[in-house]
Each structure stands twice: as structure tokens, then as C-alpha cells.
Coordinates of C-alpha atoms and ligand atoms in Angstrom, one line a residue:
X884 CA -14.7 33.3 -12.8
X885 CA -13.8 30.1 -10.9
X886 CA -11.5 28.9 -13.5
X887 CA -9.8 32.3 -13.7
X888 CA -9.0 32.2 -10.1
X889 CA -7.5 28.6 -10.4
X890 CA -5.4 29.9 -13.2
X891 CA -4.0 32.8 -11.4
X892 CA -3.2 30.7 -8.2
X893 CA -1.1 28.4 -10.4
X894 CA 1.0 31.4 -11.6
X895 CA 1.8 32.3 -8.0
X896 CA 2.2 28.6 -7.0
X897 CA 0.5 28.8 -3.6
X898 CA -1.8 30.6 -1.3
X899 CA 0.2 33.6 0.1
X900 CA -2.1 36.0 1.8
X901 CA -4.8 38.6 1.8
X902 CA -4.3 39.7 -1.8
X903 CA -4.0 36.3 -3.5
X904 CA -4.6 36.6 -7.3
X905 CA -5.5 40.3 -7.0
X906 CA -4.4 42.2 -10.0
X907 CA -2.6 45.4 -9.4
X908 CA -0.6 48.0 -11.5
X909 CA 2.4 50.2 -10.5
X910 CA 3.1 53.7 -11.6
X911 CA 6.3 53.6 -13.6
X912 CA 8.5 55.1 -11.0
X913 CA 8.3 52.1 -8.7
X914 CA 11.3 49.8 -9.5
X915 CA 10.5 46.4 -10.6
X916 CA 13.2 43.7 -11.6
X917 CA 10.9 42.1 -14.2
X918 CA 10.0 45.1 -16.3
X919 CA 11.8 48.3 -17.1
X920 CA 11.1 51.5 -15.1
X921 CA 10.9 54.7 -17.3
X922 CA 9.5 57.4 -15.1
X923 CA 7.7 58.6 -18.3
X924 CA 11.1 59.9 -19.4
X925 CA 13.4 59.4 -22.5
X926 CA 16.2 59.7 -19.8
X927 CA 15.4 56.2 -18.5
X928 CA 14.5 54.5 -21.7
X929 CA 16.8 51.6 -21.2
X930 CA 16.6 51.4 -17.3
X931 CA 15.9 48.2 -15.6
X932 CA 16.2 48.1 -11.8
X933 CA 18.0 45.0 -10.3
X934 CA 15.4 45.0 -7.4
X935 CA 11.8 45.7 -6.6
X936 CA 10.6 48.6 -4.5
X937 CA 9.7 47.4 -1.0
X938 CA 6.0 48.0 -1.2
X939 CA 6.0 46.0 -4.3
X940 CA 7.7 43.1 -2.4
X941 CA 5.1 43.5 0.4
X942 CA 2.2 43.2 -2.2
X943 CA 3.8 40.2 -3.9
X944 CA 4.3 38.4 -0.6
X945 CA 0.5 38.9 0.1
X946 CA -0.1 37.4 -3.3
X947 CA -0.9 40.3 -5.5
X948 CA -0.1 40.0 -9.3
X949 CA 1.3 42.9 -11.4
X950 CA -0.7 43.5 -14.6
X951 CA 1.7 46.1 -15.8
X952 CA 3.3 49.4 -15.1
X953 CA 1.4 52.7 -15.7
X954 CA 2.1 56.0 -17.6
X955 CA 2.9 59.2 -15.6
X956 CA 4.1 62.7 -16.0
X957 CA 7.8 62.6 -16.6
X958 CA 9.4 62.3 -13.1
X959 CA 6.1 63.1 -11.5
X960 CA 6.2 66.6 -12.8
X961 CA 2.6 67.6 -13.9
X962 CA -1.0 67.7 -12.8
X963 CA -2.5 66.6 -15.9
X964 CA -0.4 63.7 -17.2
X965 CA 0.1 65.2 -20.6
X966 CA 4.0 65.5 -20.1
X967 CA 5.2 61.9 -20.7
X968 CA 7.6 60.5 -23.3
X969 CA 4.7 57.9 -23.8
X970 CA 2.2 60.5 -24.6
X971 CA -0.8 61.9 -22.6
X972 CA -3.2 59.7 -20.5
X973 CA -6.8 59.8 -21.6
X974 CA -9.5 60.0 -18.8
X975 CA -11.5 56.8 -19.3
X976 CA -14.8 58.8 -18.5
X977 CA -14.1 60.8 -21.7
X978 CA -13.4 58.0 -24.1
X979 CA -16.2 57.4 -26.7
X980 CA -16.5 54.4 -28.9
X981 CA -18.1 54.2 -32.4
X982 CA -20.5 51.4 -33.5
X983 CA -17.5 49.2 -34.4
X984 CA -16.0 49.6 -30.9
X985 CA -13.2 51.9 -32.3
X986 CA -12.3 54.8 -30.2
X987 CA -13.8 57.9 -31.4
X988 CA -11.7 61.1 -31.2
X989 CA -14.0 64.1 -31.0
X990 CA -11.3 66.4 -29.7
X991 CA -13.1 66.6 -26.4
X992 CA -11.0 64.1 -24.6
X993 CA -10.2 65.0 -21.0
X994 CA -7.0 64.5 -19.0
X995 CA -6.8 61.8 -16.4
X996 CA -4.9 64.1 -14.1
X997 CA -1.3 63.8 -12.8
X998 CA 1.1 62.7 -12.2
X999 CA -0.3 59.2 -11.4
X1000 CA -2.8 59.5 -14.3
X1001 CA -2.1 56.0 -15.8
X1002 CA -2.7 54.3 -12.4
X1003 CA -6.0 56.3 -11.9
X1004 CA -7.1 55.5 -15.6
X1005 CA -6.2 51.7 -15.1
X1006 CA -8.4 51.5 -11.9
X1007 CA -11.2 53.6 -13.3
X1008 CA -11.5 51.5 -16.4
X1009 CA -11.5 48.4 -14.5
X1010 CA -8.3 47.0 -15.6
X1011 CA -7.0 46.2 -12.2
X1012 CA -8.3 46.1 -8.5
X1013 CA -5.9 48.7 -7.2
X1014 CA -2.8 50.7 -8.5
X1015 CA 0.1 52.3 -6.7
X1016 CA 0.9 55.9 -7.4
X1017 CA 2.9 58.5 -5.7
X1018 CA 1.8 61.7 -4.2
X1019 CA 4.2 64.6 -3.8
X1020 CA 1.7 67.5 -4.1
X1021 CA -1.6 65.9 -4.9
X1022 CA -0.4 63.4 -7.7
X1023 CA -2.8 60.6 -6.4
X1024 CA -5.7 62.7 -5.1
X1025 CA -6.0 64.9 -8.3
X1026 CA -6.2 62.1 -10.8
X1027 CA -8.6 60.1 -8.5
X1028 CA -11.0 63.1 -8.4
X1029 CA -10.8 63.6 -12.3
X1030 CA -11.5 59.8 -12.8
X1031 CA -14.1 59.3 -10.2
X1032 CA -12.2 56.9 -8.0
X1033 CA -10.6 56.9 -4.5
X1034 CA -7.0 58.2 -4.0
X1035 CA -5.3 57.8 -0.7
X1036 CA -2.2 59.6 0.4
X1037 CA -1.1 58.1 3.8
X1038 CA 1.0 59.9 6.3
X1039 CA 4.5 60.7 5.1
X1040 CA 6.8 57.8 6.1
X1041 CA 4.0 55.3 6.6
X1042 CA 4.8 53.3 3.4
X1043 CA 8.3 52.7 2.3
X1044 CA 9.8 54.9 -0.4
X1045 CA 12.7 52.5 -1.1
X1046 CA 12.7 51.7 -4.8
X1047 CA 10.5 54.8 -5.7
X1048 CA 12.4 57.1 -7.9
X1049 CA 12.4 60.5 -6.1
X1050 CA 11.0 63.8 -7.1
X1051 CA 11.1 65.7 -3.9
X1052 CA 12.1 63.5 -1.0
X1053 CA 10.7 65.4 1.7
X1054 CA 7.2 65.3 0.2
X1055 CA 7.1 62.0 -1.7
X1056 CA 4.5 59.5 -0.4
X1057 CA 3.3 56.2 -1.8
X1058 CA -0.4 56.6 -2.8
X1059 CA -3.1 54.1 -3.3
X1060 CA -5.8 54.2 -6.1
X1061 CA -8.8 52.0 -5.9
X1062 CA -12.6 52.1 -6.5
X1063 CA -13.7 52.0 -3.0
X1064 CA -12.3 53.0 0.5
X1065 CA -12.3 49.4 1.8
X1066 CA -10.2 48.3 -1.2
X1067 CA -7.8 51.1 -0.4
X1068 CA -7.7 50.0 3.2
X1069 CA -6.8 46.4 2.0
X1070 CA -3.7 47.5 0.1
X1071 CA -2.8 50.0 2.9
X1072 CA -2.9 47.2 5.5
X1073 CA -0.3 45.3 3.5
X1074 CA 2.0 48.1 2.6
X1075 CA 2.1 50.3 5.7
X1076 CA 5.0 48.7 7.5
X1077 CA 8.4 49.9 8.7
X1078 CA 11.4 49.5 6.3
X1079 CA 14.9 49.9 7.4
X1080 CA 15.9 50.6 3.8
X1081 CA 14.0 53.9 4.0
X1082 CA 15.5 56.3 6.4
X1083 CA 12.2 58.5 6.4
X1084 CA 10.1 55.4 7.3
X1085 CA 8.2 56.1 10.5
X1086 CA 10.3 54.5 13.2
X1087 CA 8.9 51.9 15.6
X1088 CA 9.3 54.4 18.5
X1089 CA 7.1 57.0 16.7
X1090 CA 4.6 54.3 15.8
X1091 CA 4.3 53.4 19.5
X1092 CA 3.9 57.0 20.7
X1093 CA 1.3 57.4 18.0
X1094 CA -0.6 54.3 19.1
X1095 CA -0.6 55.7 22.8
X1096 CA -2.7 58.8 21.5
X1097 CA -6.5 58.0 21.3
X1098 CA -8.2 58.3 17.9
X1099 CA -11.8 58.4 16.8
X1100 CA -11.6 55.2 14.7
X1101 CA -9.7 52.0 15.4
X1102 CA -8.1 50.0 12.7
X1103 CA -10.7 48.6 10.3
X1104 CA -13.7 49.7 12.3
X1105 CA -16.9 49.5 10.3
X1106 CA -19.5 51.9 11.8
X1107 CA -21.7 54.6 10.2
X1108 CA -22.2 56.2 13.7
X1109 CA -20.3 59.5 13.8
X1110 CA -21.6 60.9 17.0
X1111 CA -18.7 62.6 18.8
X1112 CA -16.8 63.1 15.6
X1113 CA -15.9 66.8 14.9
X1114 CA -15.4 67.8 11.2
X1115 CA -13.7 71.0 10.3
X1116 CA -14.4 73.1 7.3
X1117 CA -11.5 75.4 6.6
X1118 CA -12.8 78.7 5.5
X1119 CA -9.7 79.5 3.4
X1120 CA -10.7 76.8 0.9
X1121 CA -13.7 78.8 -0.4
X1122 CA -11.9 80.4 -3.2
X1123 CA -13.5 82.4 -5.9
X1124 CA -12.2 80.2 -8.7
X1125 CA -14.3 77.2 -7.2
X1126 CA -16.9 75.8 -9.6
X1127 CA -20.5 76.0 -8.5
X1128 CA -21.1 72.3 -8.9
X1129 CA -18.1 71.6 -6.6
X1130 CA -19.3 74.0 -3.9
X1131 CA -22.8 72.3 -4.0
X1132 CA -21.3 68.7 -3.7
X1133 CA -19.0 70.0 -0.8
X1134 CA -22.1 71.3 1.0
X1135 CA -23.9 68.0 0.3
X1136 CA -20.9 66.1 1.8
X1137 CA -21.0 68.3 5.0
X1138 CA -24.7 67.7 5.5
X1139 CA -24.2 64.0 4.9
X1140 CA -21.6 63.7 7.7
X1141 CA -23.9 65.9 9.9
X1142 CA -26.9 63.6 9.3
X1143 CA -24.7 60.7 10.8
X1144 CA -24.2 62.6 13.9
X1145 CA -20.9 64.5 13.3
X1146 CA -20.4 68.0 14.6
X1147 CA -19.5 70.5 12.0
X1148 CA -17.2 73.4 12.9
X1149 CA -15.7 76.2 10.8
X1150 CA -11.9 76.4 11.2
X1151 CA -9.3 78.6 10.0
X1152 CA -5.8 77.6 8.3
X1153 CA -4.6 81.1 7.5
X1154 CA -1.3 80.0 5.8
X1155 CA -3.2 78.0 3.1
X1156 CA -2.9 81.0 0.7
X1157 CA 1.0 80.8 0.7
X1158 CA 1.2 77.0 0.4
X1159 CA 1.0 76.7 -3.2
X1160 CA 4.0 79.1 -3.8
X1161 CA 6.1 77.5 -1.0
X1162 CA 5.3 74.0 -2.4
X1163 CA 6.6 74.9 -5.8
X1164 CA 9.8 76.4 -4.5
X1165 CA 10.5 73.5 -2.1
X1166 CA 9.5 70.7 -4.6
X1167 CA 11.5 72.1 -7.5
X1168 CA 14.5 72.8 -5.4
X1169 CA 14.6 69.2 -4.2
X1170 CA 13.9 68.0 -7.7
X1171 CA 16.9 70.0 -9.1
X1172 CA 19.2 68.4 -6.8
X1173 CA 17.7 64.9 -7.2
X1174 CA 17.7 64.9 -11.0
X1175 CA 21.4 66.0 -11.0
X1176 CA 22.2 62.2 -10.8
X1177 CA 20.9 61.8 -14.4
X1178 CA 24.3 62.9 -15.9
X1179 CA 24.7 59.9 -18.2
X1180 CA 27.4 58.4 -16.1
X1181 CA 25.6 56.2 -13.8
X1182 CA 21.9 57.1 -14.4
X1183 CA 20.3 58.7 -17.5
X1184 CA 20.8 58.2 -21.2
X1185 CA 24.2 59.0 -22.8
X1186 CA 24.2 61.3 -25.8
X1187 CA 25.5 59.8 -29.0
X1188 CA 27.2 63.1 -29.7
X1189 CA 29.4 62.6 -26.6
X1190 CA 32.5 61.2 -28.4
X1191 CA 32.6 64.0 -31.0
X1192 CA 32.7 67.0 -28.6
X1193 CA 33.5 66.7 -25.0
X1194 CA 32.3 70.2 -24.1
X1195 CA 28.8 69.2 -25.2
X1196 CA 28.7 65.9 -23.5
X1197 CA 26.9 67.0 -20.4
X1198 CA 24.6 69.5 -22.2
X1199 CA 23.5 66.9 -24.7
X1200 CA 22.9 64.3 -22.2
X1201 CA 20.8 66.6 -20.1
X1202 CA 18.9 67.2 -23.3
X1203 CA 17.1 63.9 -22.6
X1204 CA 14.7 65.7 -20.2
X1205 CA 11.4 66.9 -21.5
X1206 CA 10.6 70.5 -21.6
X1207 CA 8.5 70.7 -18.4
X1208 CA 11.2 68.9 -16.4
X1209 CA 14.0 71.3 -17.7
X1210 CA 11.7 74.2 -16.8
X1211 CA 11.2 72.9 -13.3
X1212 CA 15.0 72.0 -12.9
X1213 CA 16.0 75.6 -13.9
X1214 CA 13.4 77.2 -11.5
X1215 CA 14.6 74.9 -8.6
X1216 CA 18.2 75.6 -9.3
X1217 CA 17.5 79.3 -9.4
X1218 CA 15.8 79.1 -6.0
X1219 CA 18.9 77.5 -4.5
X1220 CA 21.4 80.0 -5.9
X1221 CA 23.3 82.1 -3.4
X1222 CA 21.4 85.3 -4.5
X1223 CA 17.9 83.9 -4.1
X1224 CA 18.3 81.2 -1.4
X1225 CA 17.3 83.6 1.4
X1226 CA 14.5 85.2 -0.5
X1227 CA 12.9 82.0 -1.8
X1228 CA 14.0 78.7 -0.4
X1229 CA 14.3 79.8 3.2
X1230 CA 11.0 81.8 3.2
X1231 CA 9.3 78.7 1.6
X1232 CA 10.6 76.6 4.6
X1233 CA 9.2 79.0 7.0
X1234 CA 5.7 78.9 5.3
X1235 CA 5.9 75.1 5.4
X1236 CA 6.3 75.4 9.2
X1237 CA 3.4 77.7 9.4
X1238 CA 1.2 75.4 7.4
X1239 CA 2.1 72.5 9.8
X1240 CA 1.3 74.6 12.8
X1241 CA -2.0 75.6 11.2
X1242 CA -3.0 71.9 11.0
X1243 CA -1.7 71.2 14.6
X1244 CA -3.7 74.1 15.9
X1245 CA -7.1 72.6 14.3
X1246 CA -6.7 69.0 15.1
X1247 CA -7.8 67.3 18.3
X1248 CA -5.1 64.8 18.3
X1249 CA -1.6 66.0 19.1
X1250 CA 1.0 65.3 16.3
X1251 CA 3.0 62.3 17.4
X1252 CA 6.2 63.7 15.7
X1253 CA 6.1 66.8 18.0
X1254 CA 4.6 65.0 21.0
X1255 CA 6.0 66.1 24.5
X1256 CA 5.2 64.8 28.0
X1257 CA 3.4 67.9 28.8
X1258 CA 0.8 67.4 25.9
X1259 CA -2.4 66.6 27.8
X1260 CA -3.8 64.3 25.1
X1261 CA -6.6 65.4 23.0
X1262 CA -8.3 68.8 22.9
X1263 CA -11.9 68.1 22.6
X1264 CA -12.8 71.6 21.2
X1265 CA -10.9 70.7 18.1
X1266 CA -11.5 68.6 15.1
X1267 CA -10.8 65.0 14.0
X1268 CA -11.0 65.6 10.2
X1269 CA -11.2 68.3 7.6
X1270 CA -13.5 68.2 4.7
X1271 CA -12.5 70.2 1.5
X1272 CA -12.8 70.1 -2.3
X1273 CA -9.8 68.4 -4.2
X1274 CA -9.8 70.5 -7.4
X1275 CA -11.2 73.8 -8.5
X1276 CA -12.8 72.2 -11.6
X1277 CA -13.5 68.9 -13.4
X1278 CA -10.8 67.3 -15.6
X1279 CA -9.6 69.9 -18.2
X1280 CA -9.5 69.0 -21.9
X1281 CA -6.2 67.5 -23.1
X1282 CA -5.9 70.2 -25.7
X1283 CA -6.1 72.9 -23.2
X1284 CA -3.3 71.5 -21.2
X1285 CA -0.9 71.1 -24.2
X1286 CA -1.0 74.7 -25.3
X1287 CA 2.0 76.8 -24.7
X1288 CA -0.1 79.8 -23.5
X1289 CA 1.6 81.2 -20.4
X1290 CA -1.8 81.5 -18.6
X1291 CA -2.5 77.9 -19.0
X1292 CA 0.8 77.0 -17.5
X1293 CA -0.1 78.9 -14.4
X1294 CA -3.6 77.5 -14.4
X1295 CA -2.2 74.0 -14.2
X1296 CA -0.1 74.9 -11.2
X1297 CA -3.3 76.5 -9.6
X1298 CA -5.1 73.1 -9.8
X1299 CA -2.9 71.9 -6.8
X1300 CA -4.1 74.6 -4.5
X1301 CA -6.3 72.3 -2.2
X1302 CA -3.9 69.3 -2.2
X1303 CA -0.5 70.8 -1.5
X1304 CA -1.2 71.9 2.2
X1305 CA -1.5 68.2 3.4
X1306 CA 1.6 67.4 1.4
X1307 CA 3.6 70.1 3.0
X1308 CA 2.6 69.0 6.5
X1309 CA 3.0 65.3 5.6
X1310 CA -0.5 64.4 7.0
X1311 CA -2.9 61.8 5.6
X1312 CA -5.5 62.8 3.0
X1313 CA -7.9 61.0 0.8
X1314 CA -9.9 62.0 -2.4
X1315 CA -13.4 60.3 -2.5
X1316 CA -15.6 60.3 -5.6
X1317 CA -18.8 62.3 -4.6
X1318 CA -20.7 62.9 -7.7
X1319 CA -20.6 64.5 -11.2
X1320 CA -20.7 68.1 -12.2
X1321 CA -24.1 69.4 -13.4
X1322 CA -22.4 71.4 -16.0
X1323 CA -20.2 68.8 -18.0
X1324 CA -21.0 65.5 -16.3
X1325 CA -17.4 64.8 -15.2
X1326 CA -16.6 63.4 -11.8
X1327 CA -15.9 65.4 -8.7
X1328 CA -14.2 64.3 -5.6
X1329 CA -14.1 65.5 -2.0
X1330 CA -11.1 65.5 0.2
X1331 CA -10.7 64.5 3.8
X1332 CA -7.6 65.3 5.8
X1333 CA -6.5 64.1 9.2
X1334 CA -3.7 64.5 11.8
X1335 CA -0.4 62.8 11.2
X1336 CA -0.7 59.1 12.2
X1337 CA -4.5 59.3 12.3
X1338 CA -4.9 57.4 9.0
X1339 CA -7.4 55.0 10.5
X1340 CA -9.8 57.8 11.5
X1341 CA -9.4 59.2 7.9
X1342 CA -10.3 55.8 6.3
X1343 CA -13.2 55.4 8.8
X1344 CA -14.8 58.6 8.0
X1345 CA -14.1 58.2 4.3
X1346 CA -16.0 54.9 4.4
X1347 CA -19.0 56.7 5.7
X1348 CA -18.8 59.7 3.3
X1349 CA -18.4 57.5 0.1
X1350 CA -21.8 56.2 0.8
X1351 CA -23.3 59.6 0.5
X1352 CA -22.2 59.9 -3.1
X1353 CA -25.2 58.1 -4.3
X1354 CA -27.8 59.9 -2.1
X1355 CA -30.1 62.5 -3.5
Ligands
LIG1165 C1 10.4 41.2 -7.7 O1 11.6 40.5 -7.6 C2 11.5 39.2 -7.9 C3 12.9 38.6 -7.8 O2 13.8 39.3 -8.4 C4 11.0 38.9 -9.3 O3 10.9 37.5 -9.5 C5 9.6 39.6 -9.6 O4 9.1 39.5 -10.8 C6 9.8 41.0 -9.2 N1 8.5 41.7 -9.3 C7 8.2 42.6 -10.2 C8 6.8 43.3 -10.1 O5 9.0 42.9 -11.0
LIG1166 C1 16.6 46.3 1.5 O1 17.7 46.5 0.6 C2 18.5 45.3 0.3 C3 19.6 45.5 -0.6 O2 20.2 46.8 -0.3 C4 17.6 44.2 -0.2 O3 18.3 43.0 -0.2 C5 16.3 44.1 0.8 O4 15.5 43.1 0.2 C6 15.7 45.3 0.9 N1 14.6 45.1 1.9 C7 13.4 45.2 1.5 C8 12.3 45.0 2.6 O5 13.0 45.4 0.3
LIG1167 C1 -1.5 55.7 15.2 O1 -2.4 55.4 16.2 C2 -3.8 55.2 15.9 C3 -4.6 55.2 17.1 O2 -4.1 54.5 18.2 C4 -3.9 53.9 15.1 O3 -5.2 53.7 14.8 C5 -2.9 54.0 14.0 O4 -2.9 52.8 13.2 C6 -1.5 54.3 14.3 N1 -0.7 54.5 13.3 C7 0.6 53.9 13.1 C8 1.3 54.1 12.0 O5 0.9 53.2 14.0

């Protein structure tokens, strides 16, 4: 162990900071100048960025060492990580070995979850200390729950998106995957800085308004005493599709927080039921416009056929996208056409606003983005955090996610139902491993959600909750 450390310090050359010699991995949509960045797509098979993403520079300055880039759903589009040009990601919890240590394929392999499935699998199997993913509508929290690790999505704009290939700009956030909440905090402390290169990075002004609002936990506080903390249980999250094991663990999580002094309150977020549909319309509309740049001129692969038939040049070039991505581009383009803009895109924007006000209504802390002088600070009858499930089931089988059955397509979208509301509102959320299913033995996570800018309270409560996972 000691030898190993000396070795890694030699690679870096000197002691740098809090992450010296720590091995990390990056989802393959973070630009790196040393390795290619494929986004899981044939479109980018020859792409190498001239620069690193800002968050990677921050981690390298602190001494972290990249062990590799991780697989993902093509352009982040998927909840199971089965749509990648490199093939699906297997959930490490479902990989069996025979007596010769060869992998045994029993047809029962589970997905790692998407779209940051490679990052989750790398952390869950112990290949690295932490991995960066991106969370547009649950892409970090979902795989974390399926693989039995921690997945943290900070407030929108907290960590720079410069150098992260966009799926839906108004929703994309950098996410952190680790085995424990304190590990996630170590990475978060290094990357949550203002960056001029990202126009959506939270400005120093908003950061200072935010800091003037009291919050339950201060940075890096380590206490198990939750007296005075109010935890909300949103009743709309009790959906009929929810597995029994998940409901039981959710209840166990609630009682655990209560046993540490927290007050539990039932709250209502009535717009939750529309969030999923609104999310897909908004995310796909933004994606259709983002992915338009892959036309083979500056970005994207250029078809070999291009010289033979000019008329087919564009069509052949766009053929480099996978089936799921094409489907999403078509849906997004449709939502933005003159005839459906008013019926779909605008309605979805209204729902997004309703989802945000639902959250602002339940949280104690006012939202620093909508803070006005007449706000009288915190409302003590409201809550600090919400506790909910992450998924409706444990990790599905790879086979079931690859079939072309229409119902399965819809089912994979439904998996996002608990994770998209926090994405639409841009507020911080974290998935914490909380046990295994009594039916199939696969991991189950619980989600905590906090007000915008209150990432420290979220992490503080998460540190307490994760200890409850091993309690009978
Ligand atoms: C980041 O950029 C520097 C300078 O171009 C390069 O040496 C380093 O390898 C890059 N990091 C990664 C992870 O590619
Ligand atoms: C911002 O972008 C410029 C190039 O446009 C680059 O030189 C600089 O390093 C970037 N800043 C960070 C913090 O990555
Ligand atoms: C927002 O304010 C809270 C409480 O003062 C603080 O703990 C947190 O770190 C702040 N977040 C940012 C981004 O400044």
C-alpha cells in the first residue's frame, strides 16, 4: 500500500491537494485532452477534445488521477445504459464468476442503470474512489440506486458544465458517484466553484445571497443530532407501481431519521404527476437543437457516401446516431414545430414552473434565485429535506431493456418518475444505498431532496441516513 502511494505521487510529481493520488473516472462526455471523448456514440468515434472540462482541471489540480473514461448511454439518452455504441454496462452486483474466475453468463445479468452506468459500475466494483457522471433527469441517482452506491446531483449551476457535452442545457448537472456520502463531499468540495466559462454557473452574487440564508447544516458538519430538522414525505410519491420492498425500506429510512430527533411531516407536491411528461418534452426539445451541430461539418462523423450523392450527404451523416437518439431527436423536433409548440413545449414549461413552486412551497428555506427583500427568512412550519424512493423497482434485466416491445419502451421512461422533479427544479438531490430487495436481493436506494443552494444540509442529513442502512 505504501509503495503504491509513492508510485502514484511520482506520476503527479508533487503533492497538490486534498485528492493526491486518488483514482477517479469520468463519464465519457467530459472532454479530456489526453483521451478521446465518444459520448457512447458512433458520431464521435474520432473525437478528441483540445481541452479538459473545468471540473476535471479542478480535480487534477487537487491531485486526482484519472484511471479511465466510462461507458454511458449515447449522449446520455437512456435510463438503463443499454444504448451505447460500446455495448451495455453490466451491473457489478449481477456478475457471477465460475470456478476459473471467468464470467458466467446466466442470462440474468442486470443493467447498471443510466445514463451514467459506467461510472456507477466502476465505483461499485471498486475500480476507483469516485467517478463523475452527469444528471439530466436522474442519470446519476438511478444507476447509484441500482448499483448500491451514493449518487449526488448538486444544485444546478453549482459545478461547471464547461467541457461537458450537452444533452439538455437547462437540466444538465455534473454528478458525483462514490461509495459513501463523505467521499462524495470530498469531491464536491473540490469541484463546486464558480467558472466564468459556464454562463449558467451560479454567480458570486447569488452565492452570497444564498450564504446569508440560514441552513440546518453548515459545511462539513458531522453530527447525528437531527433535533429541529423537519423532514417531508411527499404523498404523491406513493404510486401503485412501487415495489413492496421499496416501500418497506422507505418507511425504515423515515423511522431512522425520526429516531435521531427529526420531525416527520407529510407534504404535498401536486404537480409531481405531470413532471415526467413535461421533462421528456423539454429534455428532448433541447436535445434536438443541441444535437443539430453533429452535421459532419465541424462535429460528428462524415459519411463515406458524401462524395457520391450530395443530396444524401446530410441524411447519411445523421445516420451515425443510434436508434434511441434518433427517436428522441424526432420527438423533440416535433414538440418544437409550429403546430405543436403551443400544445407541448409551452405547456411543459408551465408545468416546470409549477413543479418549482411546489418545492418552494414545502421548503423552509427561501429559494436564493427568487429571493426578495420582503422574504422574511425561513418558515419554521415547513421542511428542510424531503425523503422519497429513487426507483420503482430494482435493476431490471438487460434482456428486458433491449427488447423492442413498445410497453417496455414506456416502462423505461417511467423509471424516471421520482428523479425528474428535482431535475426540473434544479434543486440538489442524492441517492443513498439503503438495503436490498427481499425479493431479488438487488440494491435499493433512498432519495433526499433539498432546497436550491442547500447542498450542505442535504449532505449532512445523507451522512446520518446512510448509517441506517445496516440497522435491523
Ligand atoms: C488535462 O489537460 C492537460 C494539459 O493539456 C493534460 O496534460 C491532461 O492529461 C488532461 N487531463 C485529462 C484527464 O485528459
Ligand atoms: C476557460 O476557457 C479557456 C479557453 O476558452 C481556457 O483557456 C481556460 O482554461 C478555461 N477555464 C477553466 C477554468 O477551465
Ligand atoms: C448556500 O448557503 C448555505 C448556508 O449558508 C451554505 O451552507 C452553502 O454552502 C451555500 N451554497 C453556496 C453555493 O454558496
